[in-house]
Amino acid sequence: VGTLGGNVLPGMLGDNPFPAGPYDQASLVPNAAILEFAGPDLVEPLSIAGPVIANLYVSTDAVDTDVCVKLIDKYPDGTLMLVCDGIMRLSHAEPGDHSGGAPVELSFNIGSRAYVFAAGHQVVLHVQGSNYPKYNPNPGDGTPYYDALAPGDAQVQNNTVKVGAIEPSKLILPVYSPVS
């Protein structure tokens, strides 16, 4: 999945600059490589201030994989405005070969934000296996670095996000209620 906006310096990738900041992610969907979770339409504004935490249970058929998460503000007109994003590598949370499919709990800060989701908007979470070129893709074979010019043995990684009572993946928002 390609990068579209985010907390990057414009032109940081040399001759292939991409836009930085809050950009509409709608052009990236629909995409079978993006898992989307959407809350209900907000009946009143929702303010957040602080760290946004993704707590996910993930399994894969690859030796290693990455999990990229994007917090998105979905406008009533369908605009999907990026609020913050982050990434975690399974082997950083739990070293070893993950190709057996056992779930790994990932808990990581996808960005600290002060933001207000307006009434009528939706809080959306995108979970995907890549966000390139902002983050270098995981080759999936256990090697630490993917070289786009010489991809070698990079492999397709089939990942699953677990939900439910046993493996309760969740997004933790720092809800802020100002005192008058």
PDB file of C-alpha atoms in Angstrom:
ATOM      1  CA  VAL A   1       0.000   0.000   0.000  1.00  0.00           C
ATOM      2  CA  GLY A   2       1.469   3.353  -0.989  1.00  0.00           C
ATOM      3  CA  THR A   3       2.137   6.317   1.255  1.00  0.00           C
ATOM      4  CA  LEU A   4      -0.177   9.298   0.961  1.00  0.00           C
ATOM      5  CA  GLY A   5       0.695  12.039   3.444  1.00  0.00           C
ATOM      6  CA  GLY A   6       1.717  11.657   7.055  1.00  0.00           C
ATOM      7  CA  ASN A   7       4.432  13.015   9.308  1.00  0.00           C
ATOM      8  CA  VAL A   8       7.301  13.098   6.821  1.00  0.00           C
ATOM      9  CA  LEU A   9       9.513  15.793   5.401  1.00  0.00           C
ATOM     10  CA  PRO A  10       8.581  16.687   1.812  1.00  0.00           C
ATOM     11  CA  GLY A  11      11.223  15.418  -0.588  1.00  0.00           C
ATOM     12  CA  MET A  12      12.850  13.184   2.035  1.00  0.00           C
ATOM     13  CA  LEU A  13      12.890  10.309  -0.430  1.00  0.00           C
ATOM     14  CA  GLY A  14      15.083  12.037  -3.001  1.00  0.00           C
ATOM     15  CA  ASP A  15      13.768  12.213  -6.538  1.00  0.00           C
ATOM     16  CA  ASN A  16      10.397  10.721  -5.635  1.00  0.00           C
ATOM     17  CA  PRO A  17       8.850  13.218  -3.222  1.00  0.00           C
ATOM     18  CA  PHE A  18       5.386  12.563  -1.880  1.00  0.00           C
ATOM     19  CA  PRO A  19       3.019  14.890  -0.033  1.00  0.00           C
ATOM     20  CA  ALA A  20       3.367  15.344   3.715  1.00  0.00           C
ATOM     21  CA  GLY A  21       0.648  16.165   6.220  1.00  0.00           C
ATOM     22  CA  PRO A  22      -3.022  15.253   6.470  1.00  0.00           C
ATOM     23  CA  TYR A  23      -4.111  13.889   3.090  1.00  0.00           C
ATOM     24  CA  ASP A  24      -7.301  12.226   1.914  1.00  0.00           C
ATOM     25  CA  GLN A  25      -6.741   8.437   1.879  1.00  0.00           C
ATOM     26  CA  ALA A  26      -9.851   7.743  -0.255  1.00  0.00           C
ATOM     27  CA  SER A  27      -7.806   7.096  -3.400  1.00  0.00           C
ATOM     28  CA  LEU A  28      -6.184   4.102  -1.642  1.00  0.00           C
ATOM     29  CA  VAL A  29      -9.501   2.280  -1.092  1.00  0.00           C
ATOM     30  CA  PRO A  30     -11.100  -0.039  -1.867  1.00  0.00           C
ATOM     31  CA  ASN A  31      -8.046  -2.245  -1.571  1.00  0.00           C
ATOM     32  CA  ALA A  32      -7.985  -5.873  -0.423  1.00  0.00           C
ATOM     33  CA  ALA A  33      -4.671  -5.089   1.362  1.00  0.00           C
ATOM     34  CA  ILE A  34      -6.391  -2.586   3.708  1.00  0.00           C
ATOM     35  CA  LEU A  35      -8.597  -3.747   6.564  1.00  0.00           C
ATOM     36  CA  GLU A  36     -10.997  -0.986   7.596  1.00  0.00           C
ATOM     37  CA  PHE A  37     -12.770  -0.613  10.929  1.00  0.00           C
ATOM     38  CA  ALA A  38     -15.290   2.237  11.175  1.00  0.00           C
ATOM     39  CA  GLY A  39     -17.188   3.535  14.173  1.00  0.00           C
ATOM     40  CA  PRO A  40     -20.707   4.958  14.010  1.00  0.00           C
ATOM     41  CA  ASP A  41     -21.481   8.493  12.888  1.00  0.00           C
ATOM     42  CA  LEU A  42     -20.643  10.761  15.822  1.00  0.00           C
ATOM     43  CA  VAL A  43     -23.657  12.550  17.294  1.00  0.00           C
ATOM     44  CA  GLU A  44     -21.392  15.131  18.960  1.00  0.00           C
ATOM     45  CA  PRO A  45     -17.751  16.166  18.528  1.00  0.00           C
ATOM     46  CA  LEU A  46     -15.096  13.818  19.933  1.00  0.00           C
ATOM     47  CA  SER A  47     -11.896  15.445  21.213  1.00  0.00           C
ATOM     48  CA  ILE A  48      -8.672  13.506  21.701  1.00  0.00           C
ATOM     49  CA  ALA A  49      -5.361  14.679  23.157  1.00  0.00           C
ATOM     50  CA  GLY A  50      -2.359  12.421  23.765  1.00  0.00           C
ATOM     51  CA  PRO A  51      -1.017   9.085  22.538  1.00  0.00           C
ATOM     52  CA  VAL A  52      -3.162   6.992  20.173  1.00  0.00           C
ATOM     53  CA  ILE A  53      -2.533   3.312  20.936  1.00  0.00           C
ATOM     54  CA  ALA A  54      -3.130   0.337  18.661  1.00  0.00           C
ATOM     55  CA  ASN A  55      -3.418  -2.920  20.600  1.00  0.00           C
ATOM     56  CA  LEU A  56      -3.720  -5.668  17.984  1.00  0.00           C
ATOM     57  CA  TYR A  57      -3.475  -9.451  17.925  1.00  0.00           C
ATOM     58  CA  VAL A  58      -1.916 -10.420  14.597  1.00  0.00           C
ATOM     59  CA  SER A  59      -0.909 -13.693  12.982  1.00  0.00           C
ATOM     60  CA  THR A  60       0.928 -14.348   9.700  1.00  0.00           C
ATOM     61  CA  ASP A  61       2.052 -17.149   7.433  1.00  0.00           C
ATOM     62  CA  ALA A  62       5.428 -15.429   6.922  1.00  0.00           C
ATOM     63  CA  VAL A  63       8.570 -15.598   9.046  1.00  0.00           C
ATOM     64  CA  ASP A  64       8.068 -11.897   9.837  1.00  0.00           C
ATOM     65  CA  THR A  65       5.706  -9.101   8.835  1.00  0.00           C
ATOM     66  CA  ASP A  66       4.835  -5.474   9.519  1.00  0.00           C
ATOM     67  CA  VAL A  67       1.537  -4.011  10.685  1.00  0.00           C
ATOM     68  CA  CYS A  68       0.810  -0.438   9.646  1.00  0.00           C
ATOM     69  CA  VAL A  69      -2.072   1.431  11.280  1.00  0.00           C
ATOM     70  CA  LYS A  70      -3.748   4.691  10.266  1.00  0.00           C
ATOM     71  CA  LEU A  71      -6.229   6.690  12.338  1.00  0.00           C
ATOM     72  CA  ILE A  72      -8.589   8.424   9.927  1.00  0.00           C
ATOM     73  CA  ASP A  73     -11.360  11.016  10.189  1.00  0.00           C
ATOM     74  CA  LYS A  74     -14.131  10.036   7.755  1.00  0.00           C
ATOM     75  CA  TYR A  75     -16.130  13.067   6.659  1.00  0.00           C
ATOM     76  CA  PRO A  76     -19.823  12.794   5.681  1.00  0.00           C
ATOM     77  CA  ASP A  77     -18.816  13.328   2.012  1.00  0.00           C
ATOM     78  CA  GLY A  78     -16.522  10.250   2.105  1.00  0.00           C
ATOM     79  CA  THR A  79     -13.206  12.093   2.559  1.00  0.00           C
ATOM     80  CA  LEU A  80     -10.799   9.923   4.590  1.00  0.00           C
ATOM     81  CA  MET A  81      -8.480  12.431   6.260  1.00  0.00           C
ATOM     82  CA  LEU A  82      -5.318  10.975   7.798  1.00  0.00           C
ATOM     83  CA  VAL A  83      -4.899  11.927  11.474  1.00  0.00           C
ATOM     84  CA  CYS A  84      -1.841   9.804  12.387  1.00  0.00           C
ATOM     85  CA  ASP A  85      -0.130   6.558  11.459  1.00  0.00           C
ATOM     86  CA  GLY A  86       2.446   4.127  12.782  1.00  0.00           C
ATOM     87  CA  ILE A  87       4.047   0.745  12.207  1.00  0.00           C
ATOM     88  CA  MET A  88       5.252  -2.267  14.195  1.00  0.00           C
ATOM     89  CA  ARG A  89       7.267  -5.305  13.105  1.00  0.00           C
ATOM     90  CA  LEU A  90       6.176  -8.623  14.635  1.00  0.00           C
ATOM     91  CA  SER A  91       9.777  -9.667  15.309  1.00  0.00           C
ATOM     92  CA  HIS A  92      10.311  -6.508  17.359  1.00  0.00           C
ATOM     93  CA  ALA A  93       7.401  -7.430  19.614  1.00  0.00           C
ATOM     94  CA  GLU A  94       8.276 -11.131  19.767  1.00  0.00           C
ATOM     95  CA  PRO A  95      11.485 -12.424  18.140  1.00  0.00           C
ATOM     96  CA  GLY A  96      11.356 -15.635  16.130  1.00  0.00           C
ATOM     97  CA  ASP A  97       9.687 -17.316  13.175  1.00  0.00           C
ATOM     98  CA  HIS A  98       5.992 -16.376  12.981  1.00  0.00           C
ATOM     99  CA  SER A  99       5.067 -18.526   9.965  1.00  0.00           C
ATOM    100  CA  GLY A 100       3.160 -20.967  12.190  1.00  0.00           C
ATOM    101  CA  GLY A 101       0.286 -18.498  12.526  1.00  0.00           C
ATOM    102  CA  ALA A 102       0.309 -18.098  16.319  1.00  0.00           C
ATOM    103  CA  PRO A 103      -1.121 -14.683  17.275  1.00  0.00           C
ATOM    104  CA  VAL A 104       1.246 -12.005  18.572  1.00  0.00           C
ATOM    105  CA  GLU A 105       0.014  -9.102  20.680  1.00  0.00           C
ATOM    106  CA  LEU A 106       1.245  -5.759  19.368  1.00  0.00           C
ATOM    107  CA  SER A 107       0.721  -2.643  21.452  1.00  0.00           C
ATOM    108  CA  PHE A 108       2.205   0.544  20.051  1.00  0.00           C
ATOM    109  CA  ASN A 109       1.775   4.299  19.865  1.00  0.00           C
ATOM    110  CA  ILE A 110       0.714   5.325  16.353  1.00  0.00           C
ATOM    111  CA  GLY A 111       1.148   9.005  17.162  1.00  0.00           C
ATOM    112  CA  SER A 112       0.274  11.592  19.764  1.00  0.00           C
ATOM    113  CA  ARG A 113      -2.399  14.001  18.616  1.00  0.00           C
ATOM    114  CA  ALA A 114      -4.724  16.737  19.744  1.00  0.00           C
ATOM    115  CA  TYR A 115      -7.651  16.480  17.348  1.00  0.00           C
ATOM    116  CA  VAL A 116     -11.415  16.956  17.192  1.00  0.00           C
ATOM    117  CA  PHE A 117     -13.628  14.595  15.168  1.00  0.00           C
ATOM    118  CA  ALA A 118     -16.697  16.673  14.236  1.00  0.00           C
ATOM    119  CA  ALA A 119     -20.297  15.583  14.724  1.00  0.00           C
ATOM    120  CA  GLY A 120     -21.444  13.546  11.728  1.00  0.00           C
ATOM    121  CA  HIS A 121     -17.926  12.192  11.116  1.00  0.00           C
ATOM    122  CA  GLN A 122     -16.674   8.659  11.798  1.00  0.00           C
ATOM    123  CA  VAL A 123     -13.520   7.424  13.532  1.00  0.00           C
ATOM    124  CA  VAL A 124     -11.881   4.948  11.121  1.00  0.00           C
ATOM    125  CA  LEU A 125      -8.897   2.653  11.549  1.00  0.00           C
ATOM    126  CA  HIS A 126      -6.986   1.227   8.583  1.00  0.00           C
ATOM    127  CA  VAL A 127      -4.732  -1.777   9.197  1.00  0.00           C
ATOM    128  CA  GLN A 128      -2.379  -2.737   6.376  1.00  0.00           C
ATOM    129  CA  GLY A 129       0.901  -4.609   5.839  1.00  0.00           C
ATOM    130  CA  SER A 130       2.839  -1.756   4.259  1.00  0.00           C
ATOM    131  CA  ASN A 131       3.003   2.020   3.863  1.00  0.00           C
ATOM    132  CA  TYR A 132       5.698   2.426   1.210  1.00  0.00           C
ATOM    133  CA  PRO A 133       7.861   4.460   0.683  1.00  0.00           C
ATOM    134  CA  LYS A 134       7.417   6.071   4.118  1.00  0.00           C
ATOM    135  CA  TYR A 135       8.283   2.727   5.702  1.00  0.00           C
ATOM    136  CA  ASN A 136      10.535   0.212   3.967  1.00  0.00           C
ATOM    137  CA  PRO A 137       8.551  -3.011   3.330  1.00  0.00           C
ATOM    138  CA  ASN A 138       9.252  -6.119   5.353  1.00  0.00           C
ATOM    139  CA  PRO A 139      10.633  -8.862   3.044  1.00  0.00           C
ATOM    140  CA  GLY A 140       8.747 -11.457   5.098  1.00  0.00           C
ATOM    141  CA  ASP A 141      11.608 -13.967   5.020  1.00  0.00           C
ATOM    142  CA  GLY A 142      13.290 -12.952   8.267  1.00  0.00           C
ATOM    143  CA  THR A 143      15.907 -10.652   6.755  1.00  0.00           C
ATOM    144  CA  PRO A 144      15.837  -7.168   8.270  1.00  0.00           C
ATOM    145  CA  TYR A 145      15.965  -5.047   5.123  1.00  0.00           C
ATOM    146  CA  TYR A 146      14.050  -4.968   1.849  1.00  0.00           C
ATOM    147  CA  ASP A 147      15.931  -3.620  -1.161  1.00  0.00           C
ATOM    148  CA  ALA A 148      13.424  -2.485  -3.805  1.00  0.00           C
ATOM    149  CA  LEU A 149      16.189  -2.576  -6.430  1.00  0.00           C
ATOM    150  CA  ALA A 150      17.031  -6.198  -5.599  1.00  0.00           C
ATOM    151  CA  PRO A 151      13.939  -7.750  -3.990  1.00  0.00           C
ATOM    152  CA  GLY A 152      15.474 -11.232  -3.798  1.00  0.00           C
ATOM    153  CA  ASP A 153      13.373 -13.633  -1.775  1.00  0.00           C
ATOM    154  CA  ALA A 154      10.738 -11.162  -0.576  1.00  0.00           C
ATOM    155  CA  GLN A 155       7.429 -12.950  -0.174  1.00  0.00           C
ATOM    156  CA  VAL A 156       3.739 -12.257   0.011  1.00  0.00           C
ATOM    157  CA  GLN A 157       2.612 -12.142   3.644  1.00  0.00           C
ATOM    158  CA  ASN A 158      -0.930 -13.219   4.535  1.00  0.00           C
ATOM    159  CA  ASN A 159      -1.789 -11.531   7.816  1.00  0.00           C
ATOM    160  CA  THR A 160      -4.812 -11.806  10.080  1.00  0.00           C
ATOM    161  CA  VAL A 161      -6.014  -9.355  12.720  1.00  0.00           C
ATOM    162  CA  LYS A 162      -7.785 -11.200  15.527  1.00  0.00           C
ATOM    163  CA  VAL A 163     -10.906  -9.769  17.142  1.00  0.00           C
ATOM    164  CA  GLY A 164     -13.224 -11.040  19.853  1.00  0.00           C
ATOM    165  CA  ALA A 165     -13.160 -11.890  23.540  1.00  0.00           C
ATOM    166  CA  ILE A 166     -10.046 -14.107  23.421  1.00  0.00           C
ATOM    167  CA  GLU A 167      -7.923 -11.736  21.317  1.00  0.00           C
ATOM    168  CA  PRO A 168      -9.478  -8.289  21.808  1.00  0.00           C
ATOM    169  CA  SER A 169      -7.759  -6.080  19.231  1.00  0.00           C
ATOM    170  CA  LYS A 170      -8.632  -2.457  19.890  1.00  0.00           C
ATOM    171  CA  LEU A 171      -7.839   1.170  19.285  1.00  0.00           C
ATOM    172  CA  ILE A 172      -7.292   3.213  22.435  1.00  0.00           C
ATOM    173  CA  LEU A 173      -8.075   6.912  21.996  1.00  0.00           C
ATOM    174  CA  PRO A 174      -7.037   9.538  24.580  1.00  0.00           C
ATOM    175  CA  VAL A 175     -10.498  11.125  24.886  1.00  0.00           C
ATOM    176  CA  TYR A 176     -10.245  14.685  26.140  1.00  0.00           C
ATOM    177  CA  SER A 177     -13.074  16.434  27.980  1.00  0.00           C
ATOM    178  CA  PRO A 178     -12.180  20.063  28.673  1.00  0.00           C
ATOM    179  CA  VAL A 179     -13.409  21.512  31.936  1.00  0.00           C
ATOM    180  CA  SER A 180     -15.384  24.741  31.521  1.00  0.00           C
TER     181      SER A 180
END
